[in-house]
Structures are given as C-alpha cells and as structure tokens.
mmCIF file of C-alpha atoms in Angstrom:
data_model
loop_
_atom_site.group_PDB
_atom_site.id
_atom_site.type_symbol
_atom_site.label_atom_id
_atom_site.label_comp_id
_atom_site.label_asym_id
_atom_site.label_seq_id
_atom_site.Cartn_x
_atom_site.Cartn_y
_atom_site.Cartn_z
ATOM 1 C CA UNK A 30 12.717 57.368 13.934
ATOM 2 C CA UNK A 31 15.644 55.382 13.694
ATOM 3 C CA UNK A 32 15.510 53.547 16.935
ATOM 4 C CA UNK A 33 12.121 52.882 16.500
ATOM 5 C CA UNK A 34 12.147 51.200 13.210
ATOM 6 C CA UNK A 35 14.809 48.883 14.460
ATOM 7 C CA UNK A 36 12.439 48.375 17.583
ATOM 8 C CA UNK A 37 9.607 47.234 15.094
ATOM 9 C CA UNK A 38 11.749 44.965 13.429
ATOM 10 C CA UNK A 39 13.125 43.443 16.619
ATOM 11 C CA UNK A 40 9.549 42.868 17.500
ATOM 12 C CA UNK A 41 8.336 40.946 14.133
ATOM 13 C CA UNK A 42 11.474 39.052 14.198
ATOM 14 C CA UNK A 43 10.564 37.913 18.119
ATOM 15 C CA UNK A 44 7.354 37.257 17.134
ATOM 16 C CA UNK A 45 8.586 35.401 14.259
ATOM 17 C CA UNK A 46 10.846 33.198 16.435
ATOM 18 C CA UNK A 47 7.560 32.020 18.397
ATOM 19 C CA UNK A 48 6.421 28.566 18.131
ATOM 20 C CA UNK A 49 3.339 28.225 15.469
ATOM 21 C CA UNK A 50 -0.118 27.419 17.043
ATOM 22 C CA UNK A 51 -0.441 23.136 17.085
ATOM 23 C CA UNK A 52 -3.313 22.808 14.518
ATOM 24 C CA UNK A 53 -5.233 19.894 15.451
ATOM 25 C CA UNK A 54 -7.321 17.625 13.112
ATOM 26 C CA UNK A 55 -11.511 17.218 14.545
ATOM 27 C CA UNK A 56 -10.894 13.563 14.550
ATOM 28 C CA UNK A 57 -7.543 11.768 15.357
ATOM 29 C CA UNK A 58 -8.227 8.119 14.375
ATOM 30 C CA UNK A 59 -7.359 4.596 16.414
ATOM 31 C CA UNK A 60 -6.903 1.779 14.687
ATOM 32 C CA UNK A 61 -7.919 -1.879 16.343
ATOM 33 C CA UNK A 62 -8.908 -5.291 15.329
ATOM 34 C CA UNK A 63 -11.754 -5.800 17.960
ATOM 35 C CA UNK A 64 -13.767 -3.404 19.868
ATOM 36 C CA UNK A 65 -14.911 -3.400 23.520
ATOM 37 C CA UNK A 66 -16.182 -5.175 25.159
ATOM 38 C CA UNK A 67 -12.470 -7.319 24.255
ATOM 39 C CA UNK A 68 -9.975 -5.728 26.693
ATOM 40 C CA UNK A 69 -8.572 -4.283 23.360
ATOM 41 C CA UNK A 70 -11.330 -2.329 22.365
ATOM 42 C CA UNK A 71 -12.076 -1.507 26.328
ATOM 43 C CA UNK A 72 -8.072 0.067 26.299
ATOM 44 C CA UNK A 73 -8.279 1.990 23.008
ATOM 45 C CA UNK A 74 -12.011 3.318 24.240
ATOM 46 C CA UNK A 75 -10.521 4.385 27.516
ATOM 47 C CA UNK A 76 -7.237 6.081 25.699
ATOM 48 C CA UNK A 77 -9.644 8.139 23.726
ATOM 49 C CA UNK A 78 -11.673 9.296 26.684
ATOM 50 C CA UNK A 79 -8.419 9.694 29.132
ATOM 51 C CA UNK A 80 -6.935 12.483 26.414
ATOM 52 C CA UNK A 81 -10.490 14.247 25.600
ATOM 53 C CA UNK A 82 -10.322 14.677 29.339
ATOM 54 C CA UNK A 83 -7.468 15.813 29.738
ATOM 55 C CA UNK A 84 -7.382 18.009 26.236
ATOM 56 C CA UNK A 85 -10.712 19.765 27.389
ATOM 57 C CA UNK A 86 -11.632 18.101 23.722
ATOM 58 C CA UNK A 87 -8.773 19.485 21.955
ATOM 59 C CA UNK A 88 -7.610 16.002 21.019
ATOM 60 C CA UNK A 89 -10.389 13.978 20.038
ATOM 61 C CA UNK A 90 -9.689 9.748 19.176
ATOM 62 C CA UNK A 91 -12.319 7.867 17.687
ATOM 63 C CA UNK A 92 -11.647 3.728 18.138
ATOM 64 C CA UNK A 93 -12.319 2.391 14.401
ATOM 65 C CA UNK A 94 -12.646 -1.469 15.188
ATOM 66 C CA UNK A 95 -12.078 -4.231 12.940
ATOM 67 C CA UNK A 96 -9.281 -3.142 10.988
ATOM 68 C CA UNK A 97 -11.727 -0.898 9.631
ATOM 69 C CA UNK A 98 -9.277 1.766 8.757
ATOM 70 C CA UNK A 99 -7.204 -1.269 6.397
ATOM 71 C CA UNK A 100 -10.245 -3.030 4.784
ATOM 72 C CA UNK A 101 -10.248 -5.927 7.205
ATOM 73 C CA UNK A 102 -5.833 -7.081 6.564
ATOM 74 C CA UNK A 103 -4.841 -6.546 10.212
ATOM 75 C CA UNK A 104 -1.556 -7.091 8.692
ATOM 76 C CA UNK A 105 -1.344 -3.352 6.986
ATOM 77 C CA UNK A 106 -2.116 -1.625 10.160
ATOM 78 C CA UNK A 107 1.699 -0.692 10.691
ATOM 79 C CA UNK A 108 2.342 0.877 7.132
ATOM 80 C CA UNK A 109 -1.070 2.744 7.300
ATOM 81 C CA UNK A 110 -0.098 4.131 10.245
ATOM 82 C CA UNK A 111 3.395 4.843 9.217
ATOM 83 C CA UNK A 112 2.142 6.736 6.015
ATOM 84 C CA UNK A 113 -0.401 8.868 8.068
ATOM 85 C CA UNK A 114 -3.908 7.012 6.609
ATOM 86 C CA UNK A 115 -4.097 6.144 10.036
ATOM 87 C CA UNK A 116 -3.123 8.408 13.022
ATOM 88 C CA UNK A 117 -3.392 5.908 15.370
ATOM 89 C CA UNK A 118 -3.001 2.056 16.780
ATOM 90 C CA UNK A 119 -3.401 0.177 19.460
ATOM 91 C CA UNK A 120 -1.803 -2.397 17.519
ATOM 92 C CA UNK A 121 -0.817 -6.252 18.171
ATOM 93 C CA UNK A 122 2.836 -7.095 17.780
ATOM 94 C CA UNK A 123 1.696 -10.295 15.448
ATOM 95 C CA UNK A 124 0.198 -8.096 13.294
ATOM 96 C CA UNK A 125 3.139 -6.122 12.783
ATOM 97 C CA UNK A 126 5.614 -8.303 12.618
ATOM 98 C CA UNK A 127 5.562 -8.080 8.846
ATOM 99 C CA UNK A 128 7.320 -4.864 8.792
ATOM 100 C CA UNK A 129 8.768 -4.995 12.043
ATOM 101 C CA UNK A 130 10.807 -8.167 11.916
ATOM 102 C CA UNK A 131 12.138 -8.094 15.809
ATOM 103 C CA UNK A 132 8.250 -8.731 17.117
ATOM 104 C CA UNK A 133 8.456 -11.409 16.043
ATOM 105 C CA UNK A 134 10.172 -12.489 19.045
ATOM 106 C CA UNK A 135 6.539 -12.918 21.127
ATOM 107 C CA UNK A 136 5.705 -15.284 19.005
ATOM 108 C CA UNK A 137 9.159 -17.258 19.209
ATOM 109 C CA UNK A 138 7.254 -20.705 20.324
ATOM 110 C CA UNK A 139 7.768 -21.341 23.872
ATOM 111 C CA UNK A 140 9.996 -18.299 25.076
ATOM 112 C CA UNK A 141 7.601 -16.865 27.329
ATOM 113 C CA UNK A 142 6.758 -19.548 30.282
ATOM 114 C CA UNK A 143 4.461 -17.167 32.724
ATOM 115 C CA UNK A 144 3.100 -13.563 32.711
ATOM 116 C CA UNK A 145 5.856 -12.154 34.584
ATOM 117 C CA UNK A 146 7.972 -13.657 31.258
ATOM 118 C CA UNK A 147 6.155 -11.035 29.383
ATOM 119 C CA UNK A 148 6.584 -8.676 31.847
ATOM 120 C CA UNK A 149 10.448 -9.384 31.572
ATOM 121 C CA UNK A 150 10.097 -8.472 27.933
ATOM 122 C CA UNK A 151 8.156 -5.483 27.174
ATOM 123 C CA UNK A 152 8.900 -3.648 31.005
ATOM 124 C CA UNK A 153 12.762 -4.509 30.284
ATOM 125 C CA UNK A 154 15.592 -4.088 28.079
ATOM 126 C CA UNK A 155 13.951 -5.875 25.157
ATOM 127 C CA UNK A 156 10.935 -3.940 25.276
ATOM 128 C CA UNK A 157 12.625 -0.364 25.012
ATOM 129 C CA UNK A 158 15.013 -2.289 22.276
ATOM 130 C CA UNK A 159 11.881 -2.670 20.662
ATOM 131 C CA UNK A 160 10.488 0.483 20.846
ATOM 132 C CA UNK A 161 13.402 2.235 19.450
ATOM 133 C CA UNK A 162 13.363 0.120 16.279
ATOM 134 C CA UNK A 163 9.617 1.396 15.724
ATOM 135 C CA UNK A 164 9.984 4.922 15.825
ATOM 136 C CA UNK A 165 12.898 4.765 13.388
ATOM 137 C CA UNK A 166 9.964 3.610 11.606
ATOM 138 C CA UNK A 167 8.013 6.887 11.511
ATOM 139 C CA UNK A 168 5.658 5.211 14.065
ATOM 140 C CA UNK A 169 6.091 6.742 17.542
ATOM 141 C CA UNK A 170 5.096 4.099 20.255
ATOM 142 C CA UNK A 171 4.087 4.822 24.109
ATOM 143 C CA UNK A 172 2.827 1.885 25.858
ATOM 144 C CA UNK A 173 2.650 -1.787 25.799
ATOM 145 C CA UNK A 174 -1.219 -3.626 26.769
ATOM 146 C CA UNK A 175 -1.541 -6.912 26.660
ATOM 147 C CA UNK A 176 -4.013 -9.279 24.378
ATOM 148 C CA UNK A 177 -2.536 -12.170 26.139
ATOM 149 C CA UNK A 178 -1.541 -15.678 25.774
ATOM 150 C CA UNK A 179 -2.791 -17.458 22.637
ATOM 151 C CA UNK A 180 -4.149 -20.579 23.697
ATOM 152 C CA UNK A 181 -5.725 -23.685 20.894
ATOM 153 C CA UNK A 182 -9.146 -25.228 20.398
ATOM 154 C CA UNK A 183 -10.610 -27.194 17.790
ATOM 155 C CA UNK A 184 -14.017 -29.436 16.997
ATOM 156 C CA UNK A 185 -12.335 -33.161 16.858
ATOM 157 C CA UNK A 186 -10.804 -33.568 19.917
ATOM 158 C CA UNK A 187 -8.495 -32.874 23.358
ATOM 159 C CA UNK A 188 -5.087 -32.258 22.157
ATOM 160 C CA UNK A 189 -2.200 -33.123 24.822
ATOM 161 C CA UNK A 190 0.540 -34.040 22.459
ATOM 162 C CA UNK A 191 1.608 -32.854 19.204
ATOM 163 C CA UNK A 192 0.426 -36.142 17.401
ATOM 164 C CA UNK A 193 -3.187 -34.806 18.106
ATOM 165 C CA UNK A 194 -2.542 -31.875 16.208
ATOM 166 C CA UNK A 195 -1.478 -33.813 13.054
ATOM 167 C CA UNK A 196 -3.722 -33.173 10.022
ATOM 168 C CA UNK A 197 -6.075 -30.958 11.990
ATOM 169 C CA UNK A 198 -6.581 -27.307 9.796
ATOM 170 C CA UNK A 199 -5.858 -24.712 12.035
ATOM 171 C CA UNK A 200 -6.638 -21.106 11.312
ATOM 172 C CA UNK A 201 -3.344 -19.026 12.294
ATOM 173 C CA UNK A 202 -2.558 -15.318 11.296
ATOM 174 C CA UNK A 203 -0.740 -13.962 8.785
ATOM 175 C CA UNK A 204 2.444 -14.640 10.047
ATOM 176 C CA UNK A 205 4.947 -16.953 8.257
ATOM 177 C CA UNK A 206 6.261 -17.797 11.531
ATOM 178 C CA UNK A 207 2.629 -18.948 12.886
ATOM 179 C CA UNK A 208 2.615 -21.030 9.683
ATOM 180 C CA UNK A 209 6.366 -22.584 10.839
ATOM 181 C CA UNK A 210 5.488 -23.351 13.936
ATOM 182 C CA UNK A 211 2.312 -25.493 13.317
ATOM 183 C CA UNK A 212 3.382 -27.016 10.382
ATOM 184 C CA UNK A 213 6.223 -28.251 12.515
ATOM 185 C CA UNK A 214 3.493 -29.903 15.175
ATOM 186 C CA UNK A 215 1.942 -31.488 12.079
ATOM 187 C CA UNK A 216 -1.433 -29.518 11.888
ATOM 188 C CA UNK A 217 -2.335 -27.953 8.438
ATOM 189 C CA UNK A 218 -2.120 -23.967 9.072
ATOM 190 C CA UNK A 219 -4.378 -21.590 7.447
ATOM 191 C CA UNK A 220 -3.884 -17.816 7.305
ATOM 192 C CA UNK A 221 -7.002 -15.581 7.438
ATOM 193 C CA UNK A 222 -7.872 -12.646 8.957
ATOM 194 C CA UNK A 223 -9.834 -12.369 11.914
ATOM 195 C CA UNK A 224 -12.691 -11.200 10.320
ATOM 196 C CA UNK A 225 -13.195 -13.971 8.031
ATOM 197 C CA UNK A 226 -11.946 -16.803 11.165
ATOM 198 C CA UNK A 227 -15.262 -17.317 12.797
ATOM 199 C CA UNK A 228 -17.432 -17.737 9.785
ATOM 200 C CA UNK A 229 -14.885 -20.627 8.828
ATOM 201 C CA UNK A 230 -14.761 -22.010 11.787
ATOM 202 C CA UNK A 231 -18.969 -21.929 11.523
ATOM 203 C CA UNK A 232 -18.914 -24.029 7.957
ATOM 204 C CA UNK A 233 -16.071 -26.558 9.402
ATOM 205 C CA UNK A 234 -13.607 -24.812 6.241
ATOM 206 C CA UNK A 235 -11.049 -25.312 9.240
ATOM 207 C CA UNK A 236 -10.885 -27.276 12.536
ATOM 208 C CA UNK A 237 -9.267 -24.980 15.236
ATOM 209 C CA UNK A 238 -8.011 -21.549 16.128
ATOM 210 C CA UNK A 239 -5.634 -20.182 18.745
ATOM 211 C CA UNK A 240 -6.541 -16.580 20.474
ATOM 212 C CA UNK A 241 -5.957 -15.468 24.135
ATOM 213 C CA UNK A 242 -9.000 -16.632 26.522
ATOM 214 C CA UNK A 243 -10.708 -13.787 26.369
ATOM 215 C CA UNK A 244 -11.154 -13.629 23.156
ATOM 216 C CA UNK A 245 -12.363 -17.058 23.112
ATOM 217 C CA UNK A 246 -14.898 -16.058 25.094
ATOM 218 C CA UNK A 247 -16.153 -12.666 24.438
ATOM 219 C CA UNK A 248 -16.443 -13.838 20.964
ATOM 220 C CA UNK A 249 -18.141 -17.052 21.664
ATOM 221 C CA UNK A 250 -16.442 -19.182 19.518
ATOM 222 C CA UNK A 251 -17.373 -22.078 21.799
ATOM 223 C CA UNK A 252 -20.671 -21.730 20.259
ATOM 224 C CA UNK A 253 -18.860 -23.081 16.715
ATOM 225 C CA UNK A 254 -18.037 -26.229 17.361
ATOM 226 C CA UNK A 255 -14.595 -24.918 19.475
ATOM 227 C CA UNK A 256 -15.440 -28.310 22.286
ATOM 228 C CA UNK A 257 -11.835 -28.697 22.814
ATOM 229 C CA UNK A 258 -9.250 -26.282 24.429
ATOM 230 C CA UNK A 259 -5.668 -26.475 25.818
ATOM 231 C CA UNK A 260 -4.072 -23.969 27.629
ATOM 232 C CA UNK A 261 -0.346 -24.082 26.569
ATOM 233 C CA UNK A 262 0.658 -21.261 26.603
ATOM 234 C CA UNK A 263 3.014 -21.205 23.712
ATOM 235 C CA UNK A 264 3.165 -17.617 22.645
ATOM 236 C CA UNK A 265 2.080 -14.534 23.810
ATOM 237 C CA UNK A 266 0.327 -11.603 22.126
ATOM 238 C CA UNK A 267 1.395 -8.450 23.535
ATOM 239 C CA UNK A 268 -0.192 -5.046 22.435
ATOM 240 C CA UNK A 269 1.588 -1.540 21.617
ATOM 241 C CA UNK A 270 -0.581 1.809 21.815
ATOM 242 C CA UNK A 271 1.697 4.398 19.177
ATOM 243 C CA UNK A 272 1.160 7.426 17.300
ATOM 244 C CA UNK A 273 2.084 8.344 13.543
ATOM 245 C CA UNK A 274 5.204 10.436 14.090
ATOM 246 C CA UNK A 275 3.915 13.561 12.005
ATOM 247 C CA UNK A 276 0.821 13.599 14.321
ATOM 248 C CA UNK A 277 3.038 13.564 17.637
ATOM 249 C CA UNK A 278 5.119 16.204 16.289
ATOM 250 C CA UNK A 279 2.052 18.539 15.757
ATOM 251 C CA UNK A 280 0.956 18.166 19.674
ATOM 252 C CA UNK A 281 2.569 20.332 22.096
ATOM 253 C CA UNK A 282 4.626 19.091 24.131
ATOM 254 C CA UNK A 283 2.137 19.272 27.387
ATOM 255 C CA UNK A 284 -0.194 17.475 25.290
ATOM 256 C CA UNK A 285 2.225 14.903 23.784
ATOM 257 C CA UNK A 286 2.664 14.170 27.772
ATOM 258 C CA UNK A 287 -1.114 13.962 28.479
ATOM 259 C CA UNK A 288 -1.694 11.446 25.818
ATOM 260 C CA UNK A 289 1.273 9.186 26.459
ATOM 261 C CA UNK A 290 0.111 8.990 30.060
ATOM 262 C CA UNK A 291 -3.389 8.389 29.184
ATOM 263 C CA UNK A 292 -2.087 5.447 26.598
ATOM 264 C CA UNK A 293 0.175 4.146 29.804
ATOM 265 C CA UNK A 294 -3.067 4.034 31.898
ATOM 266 C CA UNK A 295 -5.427 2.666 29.765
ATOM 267 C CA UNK A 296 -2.208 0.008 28.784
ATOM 268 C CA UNK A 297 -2.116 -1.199 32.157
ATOM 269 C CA UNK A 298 -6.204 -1.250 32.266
ATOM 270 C CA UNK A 299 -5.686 -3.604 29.001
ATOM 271 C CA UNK A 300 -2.849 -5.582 30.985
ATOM 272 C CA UNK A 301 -5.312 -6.092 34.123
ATOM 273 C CA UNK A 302 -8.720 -6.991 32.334
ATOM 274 C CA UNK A 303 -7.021 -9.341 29.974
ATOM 275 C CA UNK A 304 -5.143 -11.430 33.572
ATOM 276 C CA UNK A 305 -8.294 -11.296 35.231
ATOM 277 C CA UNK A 306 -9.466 -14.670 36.505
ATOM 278 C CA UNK A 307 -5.917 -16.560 35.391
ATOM 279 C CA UNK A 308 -2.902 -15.394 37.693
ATOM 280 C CA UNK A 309 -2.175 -16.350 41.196
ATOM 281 C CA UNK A 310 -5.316 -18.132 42.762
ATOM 282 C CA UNK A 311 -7.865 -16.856 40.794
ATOM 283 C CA UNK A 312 -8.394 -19.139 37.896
ATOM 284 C CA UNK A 313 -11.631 -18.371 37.641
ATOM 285 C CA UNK A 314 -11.870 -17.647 33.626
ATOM 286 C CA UNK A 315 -10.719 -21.357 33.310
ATOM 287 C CA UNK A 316 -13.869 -22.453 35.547
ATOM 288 C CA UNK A 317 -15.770 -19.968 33.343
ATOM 289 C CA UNK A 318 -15.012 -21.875 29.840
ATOM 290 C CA UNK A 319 -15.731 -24.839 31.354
ATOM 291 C CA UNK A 320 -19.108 -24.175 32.618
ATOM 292 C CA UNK A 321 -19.730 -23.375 29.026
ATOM 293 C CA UNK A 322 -18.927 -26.892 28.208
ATOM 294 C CA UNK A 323 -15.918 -26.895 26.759
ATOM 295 C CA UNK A 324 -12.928 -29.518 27.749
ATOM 296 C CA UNK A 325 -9.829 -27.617 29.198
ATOM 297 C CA UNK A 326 -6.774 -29.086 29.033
ATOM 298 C CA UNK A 327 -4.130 -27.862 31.203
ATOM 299 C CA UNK A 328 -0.744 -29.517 29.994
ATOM 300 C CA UNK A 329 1.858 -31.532 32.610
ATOM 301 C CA UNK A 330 5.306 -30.365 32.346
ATOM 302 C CA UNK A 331 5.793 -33.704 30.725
ATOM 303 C CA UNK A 332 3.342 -32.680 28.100
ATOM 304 C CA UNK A 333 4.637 -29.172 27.612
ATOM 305 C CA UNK A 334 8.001 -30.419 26.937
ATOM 306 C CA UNK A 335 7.025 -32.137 24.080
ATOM 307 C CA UNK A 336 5.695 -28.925 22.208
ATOM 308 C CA UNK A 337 8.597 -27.525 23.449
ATOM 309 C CA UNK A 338 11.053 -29.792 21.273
ATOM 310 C CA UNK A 339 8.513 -30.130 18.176
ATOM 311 C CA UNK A 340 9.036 -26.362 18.024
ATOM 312 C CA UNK A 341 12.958 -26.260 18.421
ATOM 313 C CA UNK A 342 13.529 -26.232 15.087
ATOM 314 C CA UNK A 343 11.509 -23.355 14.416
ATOM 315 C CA UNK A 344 12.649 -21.715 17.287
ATOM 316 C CA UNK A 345 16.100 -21.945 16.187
ATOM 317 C CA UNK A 346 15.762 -20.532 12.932
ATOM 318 C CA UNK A 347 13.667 -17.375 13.594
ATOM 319 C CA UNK A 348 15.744 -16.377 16.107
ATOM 320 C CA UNK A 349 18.929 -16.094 13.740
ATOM 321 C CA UNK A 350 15.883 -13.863 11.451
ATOM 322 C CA UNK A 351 14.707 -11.857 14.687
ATOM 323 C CA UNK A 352 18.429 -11.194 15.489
ATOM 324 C CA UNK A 353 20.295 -13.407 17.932
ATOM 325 C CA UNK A 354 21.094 -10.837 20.201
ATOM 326 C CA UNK A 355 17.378 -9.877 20.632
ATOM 327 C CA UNK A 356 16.706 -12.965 21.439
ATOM 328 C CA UNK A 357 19.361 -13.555 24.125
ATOM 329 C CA UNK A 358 18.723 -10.673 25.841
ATOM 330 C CA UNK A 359 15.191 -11.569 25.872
ATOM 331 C CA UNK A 360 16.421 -15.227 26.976
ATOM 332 C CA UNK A 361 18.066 -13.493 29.519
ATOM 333 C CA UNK A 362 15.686 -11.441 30.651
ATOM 334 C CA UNK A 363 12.996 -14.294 31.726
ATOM 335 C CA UNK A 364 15.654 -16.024 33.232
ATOM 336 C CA UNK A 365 16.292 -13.043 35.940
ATOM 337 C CA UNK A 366 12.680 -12.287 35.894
#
C-alpha cells in the first residue's frame, strides 16, 4: 500500500512538472500605419497568412491598418505594444524612435548613401545592437522590412539646393530630429500624423512631404499638388516586425520558430517590393512618377554635398544623443559594406 501511494505521488508530482498547455488568444493583433497594397501592409498581410499556415490556425494575426490600434499617433505604437494593448507591430523605426532613442540613427541625415548602406545596418552589428536594446524593452523583435528611402516633394517648385527649401512648410513626422534637420535646410517643418498629411497637403495648410517612392505613389499624392520631387536620398525608413514579450512567451517554442520565420519571409518580401524598379538597372519606378507628370530631380554629387553640410550640424549633435559608439559602428559598417 505503501509503495503504491508513493507511486501516486511520484506520478502527480511528474505530471505536475509538465509544461502547461500554451493558451492562445482567437485574435493576435498587428499593428501598421498603412495597409496593402503599400509593401507594408502587403508584409504584415503575408506574416499573418505565413503563421495561420503554418499554425493549422492556431495563431491567428489580423493586420489593423492606420494606427488603428493607437487612435491614429503612429508615435504610441511602441508603448502599446510594450504594455500588451497591442500584440503586435510591424512597426517603422521613425515611429519609435520616441522611446527607443538609438533608431534614431536611420534618420541621422545623410548616413545611409545606397541600399546596401542599409543593408550594412540592420543585417550587421548595428542592427542586432539594436535589437537587443528593444527587447530589454518588453518588445521582442524578429525581422527587419524595409519602407525605404524618404524622398521630398512639394507644390512650388524643383528643389536642387537647400536655398529652395527655405520658407517652404514641410510636413515631417513626429520626430524632433525630422524637425532639426529641416529647420536646419531652412524649410518650416510641420509634425502630423500620416493620417491627417494628405488632407493638408489637399487644402495647401503645408507645401511638401517626404515618404519613400512607393508611398508617393500608391497613395497618389501626386494628385495634390506634389509637381515637384527629388530623390536625395537623405534618410532611410527601415521597418521592424516584433512581438509583445508576454505574447512570445505564451507560444511554444516550435511555434515561436514558425512565426519568426514567417516574419523573416514576409520581411524580405517587404525589402523586395519596396526596391522594385530603383536598384541596379531597373529604374523603372522613377520613369513611372514621371509619366504621371511629376518633375524628378535626381541630385549631382555636387548637389548632394550641399545637403550634406546644411545637415552637419544636426548630424553632429544627435549622434552624441543616439550614442557615439552606435553611430561609429554604424559609420563603420557602410564604410566596409
């Protein structure tokens, strides 16, 4: 009787020791500022349907576009996600820059020359730097897409030097560094979110914008008044696909792999669709805008250099806020690249 008691209780004590059952919410929701067809909403869309795939529909994303999830501030989407309102982000690094001071470094002005600068970055030492820093933030991140390099238009006219920026109102996101950095080149910055840009843009409440190509496109802000683009390529606007840490830690293990896989697949989808049409040969999204009747100005390196120094300043002193070692190993980085 004896030995079997102490059987039983060996038993309920294994049994005990087991790992609990992952209980999984119906709905796991993904945070972005646009939705498909931008290559943003096509990544977040695909990272959803990758992991309900793979899950057999035990994990199941839903994209919530717009900053839906933060009433429209793009600019909360970190700390929502870090307190668990949202589970989910395929987030800009702009937009989180508030809390996370070090991403600020993609929008240092100038850093990043070329794509395979930004490939130097988030692929490299300074990306997994990065990526440390934001899970010590409760935020658990697992791959990097791309919104890519923010390029400016406005209504008045072609602007090749920073004197033709002077006075023009630019609308620029909520980013005190964005601010710096055109109030340096003598425009007027104006924060606002994304949501409220175009209809501003519509009235004339401010002359320009600057937002990767595609964007440009896709949302047709060439139909308000937008006549006048340069492509100078002076920051770039990587994207980070990450998980609120309490959520990750309820997924198994097998399906903590499955979904960072999916979110490394549907990064490099992101990466690809946002290129297409402006690396190598294929400039083909330039001749596109055109054709729409827009004026593209592509800058000399004579040109480009003169950003380059009416931004120094700026440069200068965010790096000392970013940290300076960031920064020089990111320095570093594009120089091997």
């Amino acid at each position: 009787m004896r030995i079997l008691k102490l059987a039983l209780i060996a038993g309920i004590a294994a049994v005990a020791a087991l790992p609990a059952a992952a209980q999984y919410k119906e709905e796991y929701k993904i945070s972005t500022v646009v939705p498909a067809p931008f290559p943003w909403g096509i990544a977040a869309e695909k990272w959803a349907e990758l992991v309900a795939e793979r899950t057999d529909g035990r994990i199941n994303m839903k994209v919530y576009p717009g900053a839906s999830l933060v009433s429209g501030d793009q600019t909360k989407e970190f700390t929502a996600m870090r307190r668990g309102i949202i589970d989910m982000a395929v987030g800009s690094t702009i937009n989180w820059s508030p809390q996370i001071q070090e991403l600020n470094i993609f929008a240092l002005p100038f850093l990043m020359p070329d794509y395979k600068a930004i490939d130097a970055l988030t692929q490299g030492p300074v990306g997994k730097r990065i990526f440390e820093i934001i899970e010590q933030n409760g935020v658990v991140p697992l791959a990097w897409g791309e919104n890519g390099f923010r390029e400016v238009s406005n209504s008045k006219h072609p602007i090749r030097t920073p004197d033709d920026l002077k006075g023009l109102k630019i609308r620029v996101v909520g980013s005190p560094l964005f601010n710096d950095t055109f109030t340096a080149l003598g425009a007027n910055p104006t924060q606002m979110s994304w949501a409220d840009a175009k209809p501003a843009l519509t009235t004339g409440a401010v002359d320009g914008q600057e937002n990767p190509l595609s964007v440009f496109t896709v949302a047709k802000v060439y139909e308000v008044g937008q006549k006048y683009l340069t492509l100078w390529h002076y920051v770039a606007d990587p994207l980070i696909f990450a998980v609120n840490q309490d959520v990750w830690n309820s997924f198994s293990p097998e399906d903590q792999e499955i979904v960072r896989q999916a979110a490394l697949e549907a990064g490099a989808l992101c990466i690809e669709i946002a290129r297409k049409g402006l690396i190598g040969d294929d400039k083909s999204a330039i001749r596109d805008v055109e054709a729409l009747g827009v004026e593209v100005v592509e800058l000399t390196p004579e040109q480009h250099q003169e950003f380059v120094d009416a931004t120094r300043g700026v440069y200068e002193t965010w790096k000392a806020k970013i940290g300076a070692e960031l920064v020089d190993m990111a320095e570093q980085s594009i120089a091997n690249r």
